[in-house]
Amino acid sequence: MFARSKDDVTPVEWGSGTSHRLLVDSDNMGFALAHTLVRAGTESKLEYRRHLEACYCIKGSGSVADLEGNIIKLRPGVLYALDQHDRHYLRACEHEDMELISVFTPPIRGDEQHILSDASFSSY
């Protein structure tokens, strides 16, 4: 058994915000868990080719949209799951940051960063 606080880990700049990677691959839990901040007014084109991800909104609001035009409105208490390695657009509303609890399987190493561009989807 162990404990870890958000204050115990250095946040990673992932492109449109920061991510406190609270559980990572080296913790041998079989999944990773992060407290993710998405900056107000940002849009990120993302794809996880090697990981499945679920995110639970705990603060703020925004949306996630897939390439087929499906949009999920995010607000505290709403979860979305990327169960098909979905390419997606993650958007935070204009007036406030959004915070998510993100779970990855298999677990991420913890040092990954996105390279965001208008031309392609960032992946790791």
Tab-separated table of N, CA, C and O in Angstrom:
chain	number	residue	atom	x	y	z
A	1	MET	N	0.853	-1.170	0.000
A	1	MET	CA	0.000	0.000	0.000
A	1	MET	C	0.902	1.238	0.000
A	1	MET	O	1.963	1.232	0.617
A	2	PHE	N	0.451	2.284	-0.710
A	2	PHE	CA	1.175	3.550	-0.688
A	2	PHE	C	0.199	4.688	-0.938
A	2	PHE	O	-0.927	4.461	-1.362
A	3	ALA	N	0.655	5.886	-0.676
A	3	ALA	CA	-0.144	7.092	-0.915
A	3	ALA	C	0.707	8.080	-1.689
A	3	ALA	O	1.929	8.093	-1.583
A	4	ARG	N	0.026	8.901	-2.465
A	4	ARG	CA	0.719	9.943	-3.220
A	4	ARG	C	-0.234	11.125	-3.334
A	4	ARG	O	-1.405	10.963	-3.655
A	5	SER	N	0.260	12.304	-3.099
A	5	SER	CA	-0.527	13.531	-3.207
A	5	SER	C	-0.216	14.228	-4.527
A	5	SER	O	0.887	14.085	-5.081
A	6	LYS	N	-1.169	14.982	-5.009
A	6	LYS	CA	-0.931	15.809	-6.195
A	6	LYS	C	0.282	16.710	-5.977
A	6	LYS	O	1.046	16.979	-6.906
A	7	ASP	N	0.487	17.156	-4.745
A	7	ASP	CA	1.636	18.001	-4.418
A	7	ASP	C	2.963	17.248	-4.485
A	7	ASP	O	4.025	17.872	-4.525
A	8	ASP	N	2.916	15.904	-4.488
A	8	ASP	CA	4.130	15.089	-4.521
A	8	ASP	C	4.720	14.928	-5.923
A	8	ASP	O	5.840	14.448	-6.059
A	9	VAL	N	3.943	15.256	-6.954
A	9	VAL	CA	4.412	15.024	-8.325
A	9	VAL	C	4.522	16.345	-9.081
A	9	VAL	O	3.731	17.256	-8.884
A	10	THR	N	5.516	16.424	-9.933
A	10	THR	CA	5.712	17.606	-10.776
A	10	THR	C	4.773	17.507	-11.967
A	10	THR	O	4.757	16.485	-12.658
A	11	PRO	N	3.978	18.547	-12.226
A	11	PRO	CA	3.064	18.475	-13.368
A	11	PRO	C	3.830	18.446	-14.694
A	11	PRO	O	4.882	19.067	-14.826
A	12	VAL	N	3.277	17.707	-15.636
A	12	VAL	CA	3.827	17.629	-16.987
A	12	VAL	C	2.978	18.525	-17.883
A	12	VAL	O	1.748	18.435	-17.869
A	13	GLU	N	3.622	19.389	-18.638
A	13	GLU	CA	2.928	20.204	-19.638
A	13	GLU	C	2.633	19.282	-20.809
A	13	GLU	O	3.542	18.739	-21.423
A	14	TRP	N	1.352	19.076	-21.104
A	14	TRP	CA	0.998	18.115	-22.166
A	14	TRP	C	0.581	18.778	-23.461
A	14	TRP	O	0.338	18.112	-24.461
A	15	GLY	N	0.499	20.079	-23.502
A	15	GLY	CA	0.154	20.767	-24.743
A	15	GLY	C	-0.869	21.851	-24.538
A	15	GLY	O	-0.633	23.009	-24.859
A	16	SER	N	-2.035	21.522	-23.965
A	16	SER	CA	-3.089	22.503	-23.688
A	16	SER	C	-3.395	22.591	-22.204
A	16	SER	O	-4.475	22.999	-21.793
A	17	GLY	N	-2.435	22.179	-21.394
A	17	GLY	CA	-2.635	22.213	-19.958
A	17	GLY	C	-1.541	21.433	-19.254
A	17	GLY	O	-0.465	21.207	-19.807
A	18	THR	N	-1.852	21.000	-18.050
A	18	THR	CA	-0.891	20.242	-17.258
A	18	THR	C	-1.522	18.937	-16.787
A	18	THR	O	-2.745	18.798	-16.730
A	19	SER	N	-0.657	17.999	-16.457
A	19	SER	CA	-1.111	16.696	-15.990
A	19	SER	C	-0.244	16.255	-14.818
A	19	SER	O	0.973	16.134	-14.954
A	20	HIS	N	-0.884	16.053	-13.681
A	20	HIS	CA	-0.200	15.467	-12.519
A	20	HIS	C	-0.383	13.956	-12.635
A	20	HIS	O	-1.484	13.444	-12.406
A	21	ARG	N	0.666	13.261	-13.016
A	21	ARG	CA	0.606	11.807	-13.218
A	21	ARG	C	0.785	11.122	-11.864
A	21	ARG	O	1.883	10.944	-11.366
A	22	LEU	N	-0.337	10.750	-11.257
A	22	LEU	CA	-0.336	10.214	-9.900
A	22	LEU	C	0.016	8.735	-9.835
A	22	LEU	O	0.610	8.280	-8.860
A	23	LEU	N	-0.391	7.971	-10.828
A	23	LEU	CA	0.008	6.569	-10.970
A	23	LEU	C	0.536	6.396	-12.382
A	23	LEU	O	-0.105	6.832	-13.342
A	24	VAL	N	1.690	5.753	-12.513
A	24	VAL	CA	2.303	5.528	-13.821
A	24	VAL	C	2.749	4.071	-13.922
A	24	VAL	O	2.630	3.285	-12.972
A	25	ASP	N	3.272	3.723	-15.062
A	25	ASP	CA	3.671	2.346	-15.344
A	25	ASP	C	4.572	1.755	-14.257
A	25	ASP	O	4.381	0.616	-13.835
A	26	SER	N	5.537	2.518	-13.787
A	26	SER	CA	6.489	1.992	-12.796
A	26	SER	C	5.845	1.681	-11.445
A	26	SER	O	6.463	1.013	-10.610
A	27	ASP	N	4.615	2.122	-11.222
A	27	ASP	CA	3.902	1.789	-9.987
A	27	ASP	C	3.300	0.387	-10.018
A	27	ASP	O	2.788	-0.093	-9.007
A	28	ASN	N	3.317	-0.264	-11.184
A	28	ASN	CA	2.862	-1.654	-11.340
A	28	ASN	C	1.422	-1.884	-10.883
A	28	ASN	O	1.100	-2.908	-10.278
A	29	MET	N	0.545	-0.948	-11.223
A	29	MET	CA	-0.868	-1.090	-10.890
A	29	MET	C	-1.687	-1.609	-12.075
A	29	MET	O	-2.861	-1.923	-11.929
A	30	GLY	N	-1.110	-1.619	-13.273
A	30	GLY	CA	-1.830	-2.083	-14.448
A	30	GLY	C	-2.619	-0.990	-15.153
A	30	GLY	O	-3.218	-1.210	-16.194
A	31	PHE	N	-2.636	0.205	-14.590
A	31	PHE	CA	-3.286	1.371	-15.194
A	31	PHE	C	-2.563	2.610	-14.684
A	31	PHE	O	-1.789	2.547	-13.727
A	32	ALA	N	-2.801	3.743	-15.332
A	32	ALA	CA	-2.251	5.015	-14.882
A	32	ALA	C	-3.403	5.949	-14.549
A	32	ALA	O	-4.497	5.836	-15.115
A	33	LEU	N	-3.148	6.882	-13.642
A	33	LEU	CA	-4.161	7.843	-13.230
A	33	LEU	C	-3.514	9.222	-13.167
A	33	LEU	O	-2.415	9.369	-12.629
A	34	ALA	N	-4.202	10.211	-13.741
A	34	ALA	CA	-3.671	11.578	-13.759
A	34	ALA	C	-4.766	12.580	-13.431
A	34	ALA	O	-5.938	12.361	-13.733
A	35	HIS	N	-4.366	13.672	-12.810
A	35	HIS	CA	-5.246	14.830	-12.601
A	35	HIS	C	-4.853	15.815	-13.693
A	35	HIS	O	-3.755	16.367	-13.688
A	36	THR	N	-5.744	16.010	-14.665
A	36	THR	CA	-5.442	16.759	-15.880
A	36	THR	C	-6.160	18.102	-15.885
A	36	THR	O	-7.369	18.161	-15.676
A	37	LEU	N	-5.402	19.160	-16.149
A	37	LEU	CA	-5.968	20.487	-16.317
A	37	LEU	C	-5.962	20.816	-17.809
A	37	LEU	O	-4.943	20.643	-18.484
A	38	VAL	N	-7.121	21.254	-18.315
A	38	VAL	CA	-7.256	21.693	-19.705
A	38	VAL	C	-7.540	23.190	-19.660
A	38	VAL	O	-8.536	23.612	-19.076
A	39	ARG	N	-6.651	23.976	-20.248
A	39	ARG	CA	-6.778	25.432	-20.171
A	39	ARG	C	-8.016	25.948	-20.908
A	39	ARG	O	-8.359	25.453	-21.985
A	40	ALA	N	-8.635	26.969	-20.325
A	40	ALA	CA	-9.822	27.611	-20.898
A	40	ALA	C	-9.566	28.026	-22.340
A	40	ALA	O	-8.490	28.539	-22.675
A	41	GLY	N	-10.543	27.766	-23.204
A	41	GLY	CA	-10.487	28.203	-24.586
A	41	GLY	C	-9.605	27.386	-25.507
A	41	GLY	O	-9.429	27.746	-26.671
A	42	THR	N	-9.060	26.263	-25.033
A	42	THR	CA	-8.180	25.468	-25.882
A	42	THR	C	-8.943	24.351	-26.586
A	42	THR	O	-9.984	23.885	-26.114
A	43	GLU	N	-8.403	23.949	-27.731
A	43	GLU	CA	-8.882	22.781	-28.461
A	43	GLU	C	-7.659	21.937	-28.797
A	43	GLU	O	-6.672	22.453	-29.317
A	44	SER	N	-7.729	20.652	-28.503
A	44	SER	CA	-6.610	19.742	-28.749
A	44	SER	C	-7.073	18.587	-29.614
A	44	SER	O	-8.108	17.972	-29.328
A	45	LYS	N	-6.308	18.294	-30.661
A	45	LYS	CA	-6.583	17.139	-31.531
A	45	LYS	C	-5.724	15.981	-31.012
A	45	LYS	O	-4.505	16.007	-31.135
A	46	LEU	N	-6.387	14.974	-30.432
A	46	LEU	CA	-5.678	13.915	-29.717
A	46	LEU	C	-6.060	12.529	-30.218
A	46	LEU	O	-7.162	12.323	-30.717
A	47	GLU	N	-5.142	11.606	-30.018
A	47	GLU	CA	-5.374	10.200	-30.333
A	47	GLU	C	-4.419	9.374	-29.475
A	47	GLU	O	-3.247	9.723	-29.337
A	48	TYR	N	-4.915	8.300	-28.895
A	48	TYR	CA	-4.076	7.381	-28.134
A	48	TYR	C	-4.036	6.059	-28.883
A	48	TYR	O	-5.002	5.297	-28.850
A	49	ARG	N	-2.961	5.784	-29.580
A	49	ARG	CA	-2.836	4.571	-30.391
A	49	ARG	C	-2.520	3.339	-29.559
A	49	ARG	O	-2.855	2.230	-29.945
A	50	ARG	N	-1.874	3.539	-28.412
A	50	ARG	CA	-1.444	2.406	-27.593
A	50	ARG	C	-2.175	2.308	-26.249
A	50	ARG	O	-1.915	1.413	-25.469
A	51	HIS	N	-3.052	3.261	-25.976
A	51	HIS	CA	-3.731	3.298	-24.680
A	51	HIS	C	-5.230	3.515	-24.872
A	51	HIS	O	-5.648	4.194	-25.798
A	52	LEU	N	-6.013	2.947	-23.982
A	52	LEU	CA	-7.412	3.321	-23.845
A	52	LEU	C	-7.464	4.339	-22.714
A	52	LEU	O	-6.671	4.262	-21.761
A	53	GLU	N	-8.404	5.295	-22.816
A	53	GLU	CA	-8.470	6.353	-21.814
A	53	GLU	C	-9.915	6.600	-21.416
A	53	GLU	O	-10.814	6.570	-22.263
A	54	ALA	N	-10.117	6.835	-20.133
A	54	ALA	CA	-11.401	7.305	-19.618
A	54	ALA	C	-11.117	8.553	-18.800
A	54	ALA	O	-10.120	8.617	-18.072
A	55	CYS	N	-11.973	9.559	-18.943
A	55	CYS	CA	-11.810	10.815	-18.215
A	55	CYS	C	-13.097	11.173	-17.500
A	55	CYS	O	-14.176	11.100	-18.084
A	56	TYR	N	-12.965	11.589	-16.260
A	56	TYR	CA	-14.084	11.991	-15.422
A	56	TYR	C	-13.909	13.465	-15.084
A	56	TYR	O	-12.885	13.863	-14.497
A	57	CYS	N	-14.856	14.289	-15.476
A	57	CYS	CA	-14.772	15.729	-15.249
A	57	CYS	C	-15.087	16.049	-13.787
A	57	CYS	O	-16.119	15.631	-13.265
A	58	ILE	N	-14.181	16.804	-13.153
A	58	ILE	CA	-14.395	17.186	-11.753
A	58	ILE	C	-14.569	18.692	-11.579
A	58	ILE	O	-15.010	19.145	-10.525
A	59	LYS	N	-14.218	19.485	-12.628
A	59	LYS	CA	-14.333	20.934	-12.510
A	59	LYS	C	-14.364	21.553	-13.895
A	59	LYS	O	-13.694	21.079	-14.806
A	60	GLY	N	-15.133	22.624	-14.053
A	60	GLY	CA	-15.192	23.329	-15.323
A	60	GLY	C	-16.126	22.636	-16.306
A	60	GLY	O	-16.929	21.782	-15.938
A	61	SER	N	-15.989	23.038	-17.567
A	61	SER	CA	-16.841	22.442	-18.596
A	61	SER	C	-16.153	22.522	-19.944
A	61	SER	O	-15.194	23.256	-20.134
A	62	GLY	N	-16.665	21.722	-20.871
A	62	GLY	CA	-16.117	21.676	-22.212
A	62	GLY	C	-16.816	20.593	-23.000
A	62	GLY	O	-17.980	20.272	-22.741
A	63	SER	N	-16.092	20.008	-23.944
A	63	SER	CA	-16.668	18.932	-24.742
A	63	SER	C	-15.565	18.071	-25.320
A	63	SER	O	-14.402	18.469	-25.391
A	64	VAL	N	-15.977	16.879	-25.746
A	64	VAL	CA	-15.103	15.993	-26.508
A	64	VAL	C	-15.918	15.549	-27.715
A	64	VAL	O	-17.107	15.246	-27.598
A	65	ALA	N	-15.287	15.561	-28.890
A	65	ALA	CA	-15.983	15.212	-30.129
A	65	ALA	C	-15.140	14.231	-30.924
A	65	ALA	O	-13.914	14.350	-30.984
A	66	ASP	N	-15.805	13.247	-31.553
A	66	ASP	CA	-15.092	12.316	-32.418
A	66	ASP	C	-15.203	12.770	-33.872
A	66	ASP	O	-15.836	13.781	-34.180
A	67	LEU	N	-14.609	12.022	-34.778
A	67	LEU	CA	-14.594	12.404	-36.189
A	67	LEU	C	-15.926	12.175	-36.879
A	67	LEU	O	-16.145	12.686	-37.981
A	68	GLU	N	-16.834	11.422	-36.253
A	68	GLU	CA	-18.158	11.193	-36.827
A	68	GLU	C	-19.140	12.288	-36.428
A	68	GLU	O	-20.319	12.237	-36.784
A	69	GLY	N	-18.685	13.267	-35.642
A	69	GLY	CA	-19.553	14.362	-35.229
A	69	GLY	C	-20.268	14.144	-33.916
A	69	GLY	O	-21.086	14.972	-33.516
A	70	ASN	N	-19.999	13.046	-33.235
A	70	ASN	CA	-20.580	12.820	-31.913
A	70	ASN	C	-19.907	13.742	-30.913
A	70	ASN	O	-18.674	13.813	-30.858
A	71	ILE	N	-20.697	14.450	-30.131
A	71	ILE	CA	-20.168	15.399	-29.152
A	71	ILE	C	-20.721	15.050	-27.783
A	71	ILE	O	-21.923	14.844	-27.617
A	72	ILE	N	-19.820	14.993	-26.811
A	72	ILE	CA	-20.211	14.792	-25.416
A	72	ILE	C	-19.899	16.080	-24.676
A	72	ILE	O	-18.751	16.540	-24.670
A	73	LYS	N	-20.926	16.680	-24.088
A	73	LYS	CA	-20.747	17.884	-23.273
A	73	LYS	C	-20.186	17.462	-21.920
A	73	LYS	O	-20.706	16.539	-21.275
A	74	LEU	N	-19.128	18.118	-21.485
A	74	LEU	CA	-18.471	17.777	-20.231
A	74	LEU	C	-18.762	18.824	-19.170
A	74	LEU	O	-18.717	20.027	-19.434
A	75	ARG	N	-19.078	18.338	-17.992
A	75	ARG	CA	-19.281	19.147	-16.806
A	75	ARG	C	-18.997	18.227	-15.624
A	75	ARG	O	-18.897	17.005	-15.797
A	76	PRO	N	-18.822	18.755	-14.426
A	76	PRO	CA	-18.536	17.892	-13.287
A	76	PRO	C	-19.552	16.751	-13.172
A	76	PRO	O	-20.766	16.962	-13.291
A	77	GLY	N	-19.029	15.539	-13.010
A	77	GLY	CA	-19.856	14.355	-12.880
A	77	GLY	C	-20.025	13.558	-14.158
A	77	GLY	O	-20.622	12.490	-14.135
A	78	VAL	N	-19.490	14.053	-15.284
A	78	VAL	CA	-19.625	13.357	-16.571
A	78	VAL	C	-18.309	12.669	-16.926
A	78	VAL	O	-17.238	13.272	-16.849
A	79	LEU	N	-18.414	11.409	-17.341
A	79	LEU	CA	-17.276	10.610	-17.780
A	79	LEU	C	-17.380	10.364	-19.276
A	79	LEU	O	-18.474	10.166	-19.791
A	80	TYR	N	-16.231	10.367	-19.964
A	80	TYR	CA	-16.193	9.877	-21.342
A	80	TYR	C	-15.091	8.839	-21.448
A	80	TYR	O	-14.095	8.887	-20.725
A	81	ALA	N	-15.302	7.865	-22.326
A	81	ALA	CA	-14.340	6.783	-22.518
A	81	ALA	C	-13.987	6.677	-23.995
A	81	ALA	O	-14.868	6.663	-24.853
A	82	LEU	N	-12.692	6.602	-24.267
A	82	LEU	CA	-12.175	6.420	-25.621
A	82	LEU	C	-11.806	4.945	-25.755
A	82	LEU	O	-10.671	4.549	-25.531
A	83	ASP	N	-12.797	4.144	-26.105
A	83	ASP	CA	-12.639	2.688	-26.089
A	83	ASP	C	-12.208	2.094	-27.427
A	83	ASP	O	-12.052	0.880	-27.543
A	84	GLN	N	-12.006	2.948	-28.428
A	84	GLN	CA	-11.605	2.476	-29.766
A	84	GLN	C	-10.379	3.232	-30.276
A	84	GLN	O	-10.206	3.383	-31.485
A	85	HIS	N	-9.550	3.734	-29.348
A	85	HIS	CA	-8.379	4.544	-29.735
A	85	HIS	C	-8.832	5.730	-30.598
A	85	HIS	O	-8.159	6.126	-31.543
A	86	ASP	N	-9.974	6.282	-30.257
A	86	ASP	CA	-10.642	7.307	-31.054
A	86	ASP	C	-9.801	8.573	-31.234
A	86	ASP	O	-9.287	9.118	-30.255
A	87	ARG	N	-9.712	9.053	-32.459
A	87	ARG	CA	-9.226	10.404	-32.688
A	87	ARG	C	-10.316	11.328	-32.170
A	87	ARG	O	-11.504	11.097	-32.422
A	88	HIS	N	-9.918	12.382	-31.457
A	88	HIS	CA	-10.922	13.238	-30.846
A	88	HIS	C	-10.418	14.663	-30.658
A	88	HIS	O	-9.218	14.917	-30.671
A	89	TYR	N	-11.384	15.557	-30.506
A	89	TYR	CA	-11.120	16.960	-30.192
A	89	TYR	C	-11.551	17.190	-28.753
A	89	TYR	O	-12.709	16.986	-28.415
A	90	LEU	N	-10.623	17.621	-27.918
A	90	LEU	CA	-10.937	17.951	-26.532
A	90	LEU	C	-10.953	19.469	-26.418
A	90	LEU	O	-9.975	20.132	-26.754
A	91	ARG	N	-12.079	20.007	-25.963
A	91	ARG	CA	-12.255	21.464	-25.896
A	91	ARG	C	-12.671	21.882	-24.493
A	91	ARG	O	-13.601	21.309	-23.921
A	92	ALA	N	-12.002	22.900	-23.981
A	92	ALA	CA	-12.423	23.520	-22.725
A	92	ALA	C	-13.201	24.782	-23.065
A	92	ALA	O	-12.895	25.463	-24.052
A	93	CYS	N	-14.199	25.097	-22.269
A	93	CYS	CA	-14.997	26.297	-22.534
A	93	CYS	C	-14.111	27.535	-22.423
A	93	CYS	O	-13.018	27.495	-21.867
A	94	GLU	N	-14.604	28.616	-22.946
A	94	GLU	CA	-13.825	29.860	-23.025
A	94	GLU	C	-13.581	30.517	-21.673
A	94	GLU	O	-12.566	31.191	-21.492
A	95	HIS	N	-14.472	30.347	-20.719
A	95	HIS	CA	-14.423	31.156	-19.504
A	95	HIS	C	-13.805	30.484	-18.276
A	95	HIS	O	-13.655	31.138	-17.244
A	96	GLU	N	-13.437	29.196	-18.372
A	96	GLU	CA	-12.832	28.552	-17.204
A	96	GLU	C	-12.039	27.318	-17.619
A	96	GLU	O	-12.321	26.679	-18.629
A	97	ASP	N	-11.010	27.017	-16.829
A	97	ASP	CA	-10.267	25.782	-17.032
A	97	ASP	C	-11.168	24.599	-16.714
A	97	ASP	O	-12.127	24.711	-15.946
A	98	MET	N	-10.834	23.458	-17.298
A	98	MET	CA	-11.546	22.215	-17.015
A	98	MET	C	-10.549	21.260	-16.360
A	98	MET	O	-9.379	21.214	-16.755
A	99	GLU	N	-11.009	20.500	-15.372
A	99	GLU	CA	-10.162	19.507	-14.717
A	99	GLU	C	-10.788	18.132	-14.864
A	99	GLU	O	-11.998	17.959	-14.686
A	100	LEU	N	-9.937	17.167	-15.202
A	100	LEU	CA	-10.354	15.790	-15.435
A	100	LEU	C	-9.500	14.840	-14.613
A	100	LEU	O	-8.318	15.106	-14.382
A	101	ILE	N	-10.081	13.734	-14.208
A	101	ILE	CA	-9.309	12.605	-13.700
A	101	ILE	C	-9.225	11.626	-14.869
A	101	ILE	O	-10.255	11.167	-15.378
A	102	SER	N	-8.007	11.355	-15.331
A	102	SER	CA	-7.771	10.534	-16.522
A	102	SER	C	-7.171	9.195	-16.118
A	102	SER	O	-6.224	9.146	-15.334
A	103	VAL	N	-7.722	8.122	-16.688
A	103	VAL	CA	-7.225	6.772	-16.433
A	103	VAL	C	-6.787	6.171	-17.762
A	103	VAL	O	-7.521	6.248	-18.753
A	104	PHE	N	-5.586	5.588	-17.790
A	104	PHE	CA	-5.024	4.980	-18.996
A	104	PHE	C	-4.707	3.508	-18.764
A	104	PHE	O	-4.164	3.148	-17.719
A	105	THR	N	-5.035	2.696	-19.756
A	105	THR	CA	-4.596	1.310	-19.763
A	105	THR	C	-4.164	0.945	-21.175
A	105	THR	O	-4.847	1.334	-22.121
A	106	PRO	N	-3.034	0.294	-21.383
A	106	PRO	CA	-2.011	0.070	-20.363
A	106	PRO	C	-1.495	1.405	-19.827
A	106	PRO	O	-1.722	2.449	-20.447
A	107	PRO	N	-0.815	1.376	-18.710
A	107	PRO	CA	-0.401	2.633	-18.085
A	107	PRO	C	0.627	3.396	-18.919
A	107	PRO	O	1.446	2.800	-19.620
A	108	ILE	N	0.558	4.722	-18.826
A	108	ILE	CA	1.569	5.566	-19.444
A	108	ILE	C	2.811	5.583	-18.552
A	108	ILE	O	2.736	5.289	-17.361
A	109	ARG	N	3.957	5.942	-19.142
A	109	ARG	CA	5.207	6.054	-18.376
A	109	ARG	C	5.145	7.223	-17.405
A	109	ARG	O	5.722	7.164	-16.327
A	110	GLY	N	4.505	8.320	-17.864
A	110	GLY	CA	4.378	9.499	-17.023
A	110	GLY	C	5.086	10.727	-17.559
A	110	GLY	O	4.831	11.832	-17.106
A	111	ASP	N	5.963	10.553	-18.544
A	111	ASP	CA	6.687	11.696	-19.094
A	111	ASP	C	6.194	12.094	-20.489
A	111	ASP	O	6.735	13.002	-21.115
A	112	GLU	N	5.143	11.448	-20.975
A	112	GLU	CA	4.641	11.713	-22.324
A	112	GLU	C	4.106	13.150	-22.432
A	112	GLU	O	3.535	13.676	-21.497
A	113	GLN	N	4.300	13.726	-23.612
A	113	GLN	CA	3.776	15.050	-23.927
A	113	GLN	C	3.196	15.019	-25.329
A	113	GLN	O	3.712	14.322	-26.202
A	114	HIS	N	2.141	15.770	-25.532
A	114	HIS	CA	1.573	15.892	-26.872
A	114	HIS	C	2.305	16.982	-27.640
A	114	HIS	O	2.782	17.960	-27.055
A	115	ILE	N	2.376	16.818	-28.952
A	115	ILE	CA	2.841	17.863	-29.852
A	115	ILE	C	1.618	18.258	-30.666
A	115	ILE	O	1.196	17.539	-31.572
A	116	LEU	N	1.013	19.373	-30.296
A	116	LEU	CA	-0.241	19.784	-30.895
A	116	LEU	C	0.006	20.589	-32.161
A	116	LEU	O	0.882	21.445	-32.208
A	117	SER	N	-0.792	20.289	-33.193
A	117	SER	CA	-0.730	21.047	-34.442
A	117	SER	C	-2.101	21.026	-35.086
A	117	SER	O	-2.932	20.168	-34.789
A	118	ASP	N	-2.325	21.963	-35.981
A	118	ASP	CA	-3.581	21.993	-36.722
A	118	ASP	C	-3.628	20.905	-37.781
A	118	ASP	O	-4.691	20.498	-38.221
A	119	ALA	N	-2.464	20.404	-38.191
A	119	ALA	CA	-2.379	19.481	-39.312
A	119	ALA	C	-2.677	18.025	-38.958
A	119	ALA	O	-3.147	17.273	-39.792
A	120	SER	N	-2.383	17.615	-37.727
A	120	SER	CA	-2.540	16.200	-37.409
A	120	SER	C	-2.948	16.018	-35.948
A	120	SER	O	-2.873	16.934	-35.146
A	121	PHE	N	-3.344	14.789	-35.624
A	121	PHE	CA	-3.704	14.425	-34.259
A	121	PHE	C	-2.450	14.013	-33.515
A	121	PHE	O	-1.641	13.235	-34.032
A	122	SER	N	-2.272	14.524	-32.318
A	122	SER	CA	-1.127	14.189	-31.491
A	122	SER	C	-1.408	12.862	-30.783
A	122	SER	O	-2.504	12.637	-30.283
A	123	SER	N	-0.421	11.998	-30.752
A	123	SER	CA	-0.630	10.708	-30.096
A	123	SER	C	0.614	10.290	-29.338
A	123	SER	O	1.719	10.750	-29.594
A	124	TYR	N	0.400	9.413	-28.396
A	124	TYR	CA	1.467	8.666	-27.733
A	124	TYR	C	0.920	7.393	-27.209
A	124	TYR	O	-0.253	7.136	-27.286
